[in-house]
One Martini backbone bead per residue (centre of mass of N, CA, C, O) as a GRO file, in nm:
protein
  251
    1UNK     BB    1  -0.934  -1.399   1.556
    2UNK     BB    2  -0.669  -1.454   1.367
    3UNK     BB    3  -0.498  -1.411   1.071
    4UNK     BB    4  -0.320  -1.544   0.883
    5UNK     BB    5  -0.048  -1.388   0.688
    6UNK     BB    6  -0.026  -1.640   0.468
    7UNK     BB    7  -0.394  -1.611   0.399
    8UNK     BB    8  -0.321  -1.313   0.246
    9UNK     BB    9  -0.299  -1.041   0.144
   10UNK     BB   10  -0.152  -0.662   0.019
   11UNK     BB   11  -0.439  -0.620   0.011
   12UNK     BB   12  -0.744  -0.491   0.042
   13UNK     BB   13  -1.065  -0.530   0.133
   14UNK     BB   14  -1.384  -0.503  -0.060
   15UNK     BB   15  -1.556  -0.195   0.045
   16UNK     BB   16  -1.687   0.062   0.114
   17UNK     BB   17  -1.452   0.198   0.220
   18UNK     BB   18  -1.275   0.189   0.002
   19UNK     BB   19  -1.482   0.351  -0.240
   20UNK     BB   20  -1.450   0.611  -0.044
   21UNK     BB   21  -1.091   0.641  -0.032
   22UNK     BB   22  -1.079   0.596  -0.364
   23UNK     BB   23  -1.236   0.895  -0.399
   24UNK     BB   24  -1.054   1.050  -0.269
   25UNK     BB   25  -0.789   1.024  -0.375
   26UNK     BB   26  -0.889   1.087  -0.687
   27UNK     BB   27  -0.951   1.399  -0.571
   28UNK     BB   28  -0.613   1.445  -0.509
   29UNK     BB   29  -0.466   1.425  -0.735
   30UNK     BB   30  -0.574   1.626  -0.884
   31UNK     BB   31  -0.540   1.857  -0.697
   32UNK     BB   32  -0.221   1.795  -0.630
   33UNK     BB   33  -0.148   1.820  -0.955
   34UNK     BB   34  -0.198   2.083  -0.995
   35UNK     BB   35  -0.076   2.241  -0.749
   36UNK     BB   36   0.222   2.161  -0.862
   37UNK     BB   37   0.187   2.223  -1.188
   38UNK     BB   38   0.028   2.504  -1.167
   39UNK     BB   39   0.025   2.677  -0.886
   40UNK     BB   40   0.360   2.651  -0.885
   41UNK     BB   41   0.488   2.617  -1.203
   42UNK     BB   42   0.627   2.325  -1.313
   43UNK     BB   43   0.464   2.152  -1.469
   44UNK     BB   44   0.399   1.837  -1.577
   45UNK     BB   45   0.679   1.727  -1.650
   46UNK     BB   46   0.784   1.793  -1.319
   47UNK     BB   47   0.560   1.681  -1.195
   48UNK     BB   48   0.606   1.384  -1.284
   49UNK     BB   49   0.874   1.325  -1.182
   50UNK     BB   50   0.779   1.355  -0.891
   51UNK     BB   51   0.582   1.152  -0.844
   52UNK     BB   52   0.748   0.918  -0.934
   53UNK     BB   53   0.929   0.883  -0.721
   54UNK     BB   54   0.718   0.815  -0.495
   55UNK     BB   55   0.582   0.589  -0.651
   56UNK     BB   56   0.841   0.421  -0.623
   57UNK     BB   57   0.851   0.437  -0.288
   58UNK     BB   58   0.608   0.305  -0.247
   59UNK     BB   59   0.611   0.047  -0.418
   60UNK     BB   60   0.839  -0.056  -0.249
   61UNK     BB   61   0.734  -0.063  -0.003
   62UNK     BB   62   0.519  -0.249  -0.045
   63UNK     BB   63   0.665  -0.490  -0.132
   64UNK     BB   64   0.854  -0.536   0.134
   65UNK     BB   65   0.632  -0.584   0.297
   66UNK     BB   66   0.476  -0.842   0.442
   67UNK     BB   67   0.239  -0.687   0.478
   68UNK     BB   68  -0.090  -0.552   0.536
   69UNK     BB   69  -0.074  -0.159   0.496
   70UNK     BB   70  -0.247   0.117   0.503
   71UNK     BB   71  -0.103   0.340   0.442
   72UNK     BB   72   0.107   0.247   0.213
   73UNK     BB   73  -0.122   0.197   0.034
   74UNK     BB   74  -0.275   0.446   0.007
   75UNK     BB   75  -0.017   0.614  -0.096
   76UNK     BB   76   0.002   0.476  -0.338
   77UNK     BB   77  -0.254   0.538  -0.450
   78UNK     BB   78  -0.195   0.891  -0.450
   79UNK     BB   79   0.054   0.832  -0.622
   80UNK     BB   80  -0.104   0.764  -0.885
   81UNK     BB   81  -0.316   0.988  -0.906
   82UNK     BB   82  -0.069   1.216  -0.946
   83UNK     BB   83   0.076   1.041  -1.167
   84UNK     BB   84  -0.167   1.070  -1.349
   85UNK     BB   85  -0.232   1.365  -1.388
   86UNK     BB   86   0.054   1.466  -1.494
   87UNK     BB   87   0.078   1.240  -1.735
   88UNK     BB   88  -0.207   1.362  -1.889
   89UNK     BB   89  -0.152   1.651  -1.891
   90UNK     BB   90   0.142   1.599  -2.077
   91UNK     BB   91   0.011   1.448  -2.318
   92UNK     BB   92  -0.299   1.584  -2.416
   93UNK     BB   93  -0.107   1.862  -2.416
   94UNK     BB   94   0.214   1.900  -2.404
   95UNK     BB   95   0.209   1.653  -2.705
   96UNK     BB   96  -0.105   1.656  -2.830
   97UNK     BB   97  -0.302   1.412  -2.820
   98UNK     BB   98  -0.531   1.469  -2.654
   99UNK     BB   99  -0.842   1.303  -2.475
  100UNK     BB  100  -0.885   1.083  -2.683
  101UNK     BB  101  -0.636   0.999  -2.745
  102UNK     BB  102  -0.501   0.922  -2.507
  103UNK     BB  103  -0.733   0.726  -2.374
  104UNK     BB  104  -0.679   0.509  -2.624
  105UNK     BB  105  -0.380   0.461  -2.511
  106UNK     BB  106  -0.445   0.389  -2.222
  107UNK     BB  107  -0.656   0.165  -2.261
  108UNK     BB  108  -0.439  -0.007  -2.431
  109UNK     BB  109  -0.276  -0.095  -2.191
  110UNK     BB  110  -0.451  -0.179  -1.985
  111UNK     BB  111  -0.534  -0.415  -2.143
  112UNK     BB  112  -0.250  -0.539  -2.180
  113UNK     BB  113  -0.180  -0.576  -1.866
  114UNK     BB  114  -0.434  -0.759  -1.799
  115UNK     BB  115  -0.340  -0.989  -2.007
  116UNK     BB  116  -0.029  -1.066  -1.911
  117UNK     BB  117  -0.090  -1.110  -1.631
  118UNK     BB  118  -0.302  -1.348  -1.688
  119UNK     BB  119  -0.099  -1.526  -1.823
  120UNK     BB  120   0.138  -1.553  -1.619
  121UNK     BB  121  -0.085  -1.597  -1.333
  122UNK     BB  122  -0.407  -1.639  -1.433
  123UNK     BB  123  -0.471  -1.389  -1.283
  124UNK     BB  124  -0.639  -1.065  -1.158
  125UNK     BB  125  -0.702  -1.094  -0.881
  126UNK     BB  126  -0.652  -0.968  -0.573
  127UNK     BB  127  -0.648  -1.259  -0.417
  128UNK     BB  128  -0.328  -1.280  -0.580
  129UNK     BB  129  -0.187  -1.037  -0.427
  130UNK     BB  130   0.141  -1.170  -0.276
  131UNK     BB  131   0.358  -1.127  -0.457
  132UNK     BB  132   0.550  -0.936  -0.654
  133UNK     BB  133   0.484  -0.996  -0.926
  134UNK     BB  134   0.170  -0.912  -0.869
  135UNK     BB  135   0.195  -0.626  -0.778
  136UNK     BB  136   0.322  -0.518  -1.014
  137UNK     BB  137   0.131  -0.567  -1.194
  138UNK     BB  138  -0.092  -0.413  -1.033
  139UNK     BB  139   0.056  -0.122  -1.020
  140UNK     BB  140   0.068  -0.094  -1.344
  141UNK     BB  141  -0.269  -0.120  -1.377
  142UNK     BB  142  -0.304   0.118  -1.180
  143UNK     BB  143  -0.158   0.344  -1.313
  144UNK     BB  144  -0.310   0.336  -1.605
  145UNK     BB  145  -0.624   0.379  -1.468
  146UNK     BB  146  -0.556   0.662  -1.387
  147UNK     BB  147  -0.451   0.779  -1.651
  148UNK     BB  148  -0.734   0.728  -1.772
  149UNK     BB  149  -0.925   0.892  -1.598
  150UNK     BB  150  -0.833   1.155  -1.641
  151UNK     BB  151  -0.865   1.181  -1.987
  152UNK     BB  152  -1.164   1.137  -1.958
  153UNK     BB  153  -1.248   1.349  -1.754
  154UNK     BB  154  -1.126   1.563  -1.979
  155UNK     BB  155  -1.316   1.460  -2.208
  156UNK     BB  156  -1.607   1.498  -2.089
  157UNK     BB  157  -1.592   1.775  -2.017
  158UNK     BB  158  -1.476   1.934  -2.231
  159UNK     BB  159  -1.497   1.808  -2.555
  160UNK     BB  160  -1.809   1.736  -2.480
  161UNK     BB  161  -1.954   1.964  -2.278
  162UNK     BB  162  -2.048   1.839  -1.978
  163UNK     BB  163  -1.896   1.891  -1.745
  164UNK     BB  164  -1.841   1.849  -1.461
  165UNK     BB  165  -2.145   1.758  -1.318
  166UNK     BB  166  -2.200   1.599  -1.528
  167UNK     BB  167  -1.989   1.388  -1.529
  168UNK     BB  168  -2.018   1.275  -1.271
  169UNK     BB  169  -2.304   1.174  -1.306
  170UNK     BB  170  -2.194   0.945  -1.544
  171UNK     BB  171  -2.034   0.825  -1.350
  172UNK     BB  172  -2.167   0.742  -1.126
  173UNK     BB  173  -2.433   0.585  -1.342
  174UNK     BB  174  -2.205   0.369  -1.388
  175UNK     BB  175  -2.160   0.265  -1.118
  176UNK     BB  176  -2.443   0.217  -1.028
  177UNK     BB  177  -2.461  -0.035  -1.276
  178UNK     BB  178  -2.266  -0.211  -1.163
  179UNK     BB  179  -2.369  -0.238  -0.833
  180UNK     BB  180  -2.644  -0.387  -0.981
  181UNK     BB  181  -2.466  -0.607  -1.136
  182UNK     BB  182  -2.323  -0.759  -0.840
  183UNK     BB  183  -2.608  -0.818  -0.732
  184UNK     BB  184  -2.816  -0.925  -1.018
  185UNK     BB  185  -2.545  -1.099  -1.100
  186UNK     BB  186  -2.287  -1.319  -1.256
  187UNK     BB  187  -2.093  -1.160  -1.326
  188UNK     BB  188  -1.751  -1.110  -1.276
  189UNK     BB  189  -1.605  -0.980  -1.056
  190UNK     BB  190  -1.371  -0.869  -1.106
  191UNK     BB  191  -1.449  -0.698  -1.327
  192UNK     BB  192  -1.623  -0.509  -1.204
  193UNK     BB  193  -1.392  -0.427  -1.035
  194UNK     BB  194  -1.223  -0.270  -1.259
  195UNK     BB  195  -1.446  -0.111  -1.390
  196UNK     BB  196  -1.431   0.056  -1.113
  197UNK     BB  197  -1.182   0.139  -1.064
  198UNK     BB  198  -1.151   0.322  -1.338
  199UNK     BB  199  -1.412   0.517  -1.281
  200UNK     BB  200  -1.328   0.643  -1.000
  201UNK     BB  201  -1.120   0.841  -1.144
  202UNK     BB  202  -1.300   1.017  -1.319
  203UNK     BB  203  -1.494   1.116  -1.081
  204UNK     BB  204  -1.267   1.261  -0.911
  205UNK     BB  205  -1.137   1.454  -1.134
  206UNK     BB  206  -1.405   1.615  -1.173
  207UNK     BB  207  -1.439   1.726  -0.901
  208UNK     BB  208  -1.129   1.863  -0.870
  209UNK     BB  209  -1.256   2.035  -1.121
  210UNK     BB  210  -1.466   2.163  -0.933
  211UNK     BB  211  -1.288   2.286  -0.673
  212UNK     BB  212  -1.048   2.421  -0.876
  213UNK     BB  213  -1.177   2.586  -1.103
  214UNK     BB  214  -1.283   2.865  -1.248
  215UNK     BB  215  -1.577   2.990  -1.265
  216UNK     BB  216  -1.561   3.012  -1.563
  217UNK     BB  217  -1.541   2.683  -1.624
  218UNK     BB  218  -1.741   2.568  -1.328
  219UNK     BB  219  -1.608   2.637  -1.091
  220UNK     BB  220  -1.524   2.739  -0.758
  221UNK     BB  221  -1.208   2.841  -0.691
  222UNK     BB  222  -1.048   2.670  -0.489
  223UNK     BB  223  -0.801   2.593  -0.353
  224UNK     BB  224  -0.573   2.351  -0.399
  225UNK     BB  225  -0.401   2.334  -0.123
  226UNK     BB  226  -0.714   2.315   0.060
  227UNK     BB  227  -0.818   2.121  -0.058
  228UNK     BB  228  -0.600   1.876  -0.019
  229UNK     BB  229  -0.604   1.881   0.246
  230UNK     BB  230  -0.858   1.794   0.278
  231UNK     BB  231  -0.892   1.550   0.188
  232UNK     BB  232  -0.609   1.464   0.335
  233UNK     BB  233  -0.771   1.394   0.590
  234UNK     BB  234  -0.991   1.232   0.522
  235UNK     BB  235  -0.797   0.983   0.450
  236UNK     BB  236  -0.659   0.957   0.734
  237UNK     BB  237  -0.925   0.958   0.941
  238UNK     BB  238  -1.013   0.672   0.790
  239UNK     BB  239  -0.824   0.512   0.805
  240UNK     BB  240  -0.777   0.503   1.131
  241UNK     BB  241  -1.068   0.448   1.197
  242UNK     BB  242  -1.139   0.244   1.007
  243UNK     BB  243  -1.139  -0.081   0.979
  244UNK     BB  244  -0.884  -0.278   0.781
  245UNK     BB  245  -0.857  -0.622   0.582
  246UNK     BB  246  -0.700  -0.857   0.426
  247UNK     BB  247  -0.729  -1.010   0.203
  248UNK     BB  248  -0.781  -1.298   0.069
  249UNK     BB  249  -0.578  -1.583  -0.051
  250UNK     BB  250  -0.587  -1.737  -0.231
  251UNK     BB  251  -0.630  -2.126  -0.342
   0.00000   0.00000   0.00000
């Protein structure tokens, strides 16, 4: 039996599959975001304007779609992560604000973004994304957790000196203590998601940093565009394969 799609949302429902191809896509951010960006050397400010008209025909095309659809959602995620790698690395660096100040400044936007949300449509959850304003509000609220999640890990690998695997290790272990938190507790599943959701942007980023950063700086030194090939395969692959579901649209 189908559900019908009046009593859907336009997100996937949320599954071990969904965070398996969300941190696939955000350690393709950073790897694509770097090799737009430093590799082709359009520099920060070039990268980001490339990113963001994609970012921008993405999320258009996500909202006028009747339903939801697997490609449409899965690339507006990856089109946030890759203009979030270089407009967090045009802040941090080539604005001088460093990985301290961005996380700081994109903190406070995120958390102002899901304020108005609560405040305009009552709810945060994705199963109330369904009409255009409450996209709107989403799409808005994860390009701002994009973008601190780069800043994050560029903080935490670089200024704290805990490098690639350390940093990967802190936030696998803060995902591992959330995932812990939703099974043996009754804290809030939405703000659960939205913190799980920020981590991983972090968690990824750092990943893509050990796999094409130079060996003197701790990373592998592969291709940056060899690396995102297999990446975006490796998430055409799942998406393609693994069967997704649209949430369930609140009552």
């Amino acid at each position: 039996m189908t559900r019908d799609f009046d009593a859907l949302t336009k997100v996937p429902e949320v599954t071990l599959a969904f965070w398996m191809i969300k941190i696939a896509a955000t350690t393709l951010g950073e790897t694509g975001g770097d090799a737009v960006s430093m590799s082709m050397h359009l520099g920060y400010l070039v990268g980001t304007e490339i990113f963001a008209v994609v970012f921008l025909a993405a999320v258009g095309l996500q909202i006028v779609s009747r339903r939801f659809r697997p490609f449409v959602y899965w690339t507006t995620i990856i089109a946030t992560t890759t203009v979030g790698t270089t407009l967090a690395d045009f802040a941090d660096r080539s604005l001088g604000i460093g990985y301290a100040g961005g996380a700081t400044v994109l903190a406070a936007l995120l958390v102002a973004s899901l304020v108005v949300w609560h405040r305009t449509l009552g709810s945060i959850s994705i199963n109330t994304v369904s009409s255009a304003r409450a996209e709107v509000f989403y799409w808005v609220t994860i390009m701002f957790s994009q973008t601190l999640g780069t800043a994050l890990g560029d903080w935490t690998s670089s200024s704290l000196g805990i490098g690639y695997l350390g940093s990967a290790a802190v936030f696998g272990a803060m995902l591992a203590l959330l995932a812990l938190a939703y099974y043996l507790t009754r804290l809030s599943r939405v703000y659960l998601f939205w913190a799980a959701f920020v981590l991983t942007r972090p968690l990824g980023a750092v990943v893509g940093d050990f796999l094409d950063k130079p060996l003197a700086l701790g990373g592998l030194d592969f291709s940056r565009a060899a690396a995102s090939a297999i990446i975006l395969l490796f998430i055409v692959a799942s998406v393609s394969l693994i069967p997704q579901r649209a949430a369930e649209r609140a009552h």
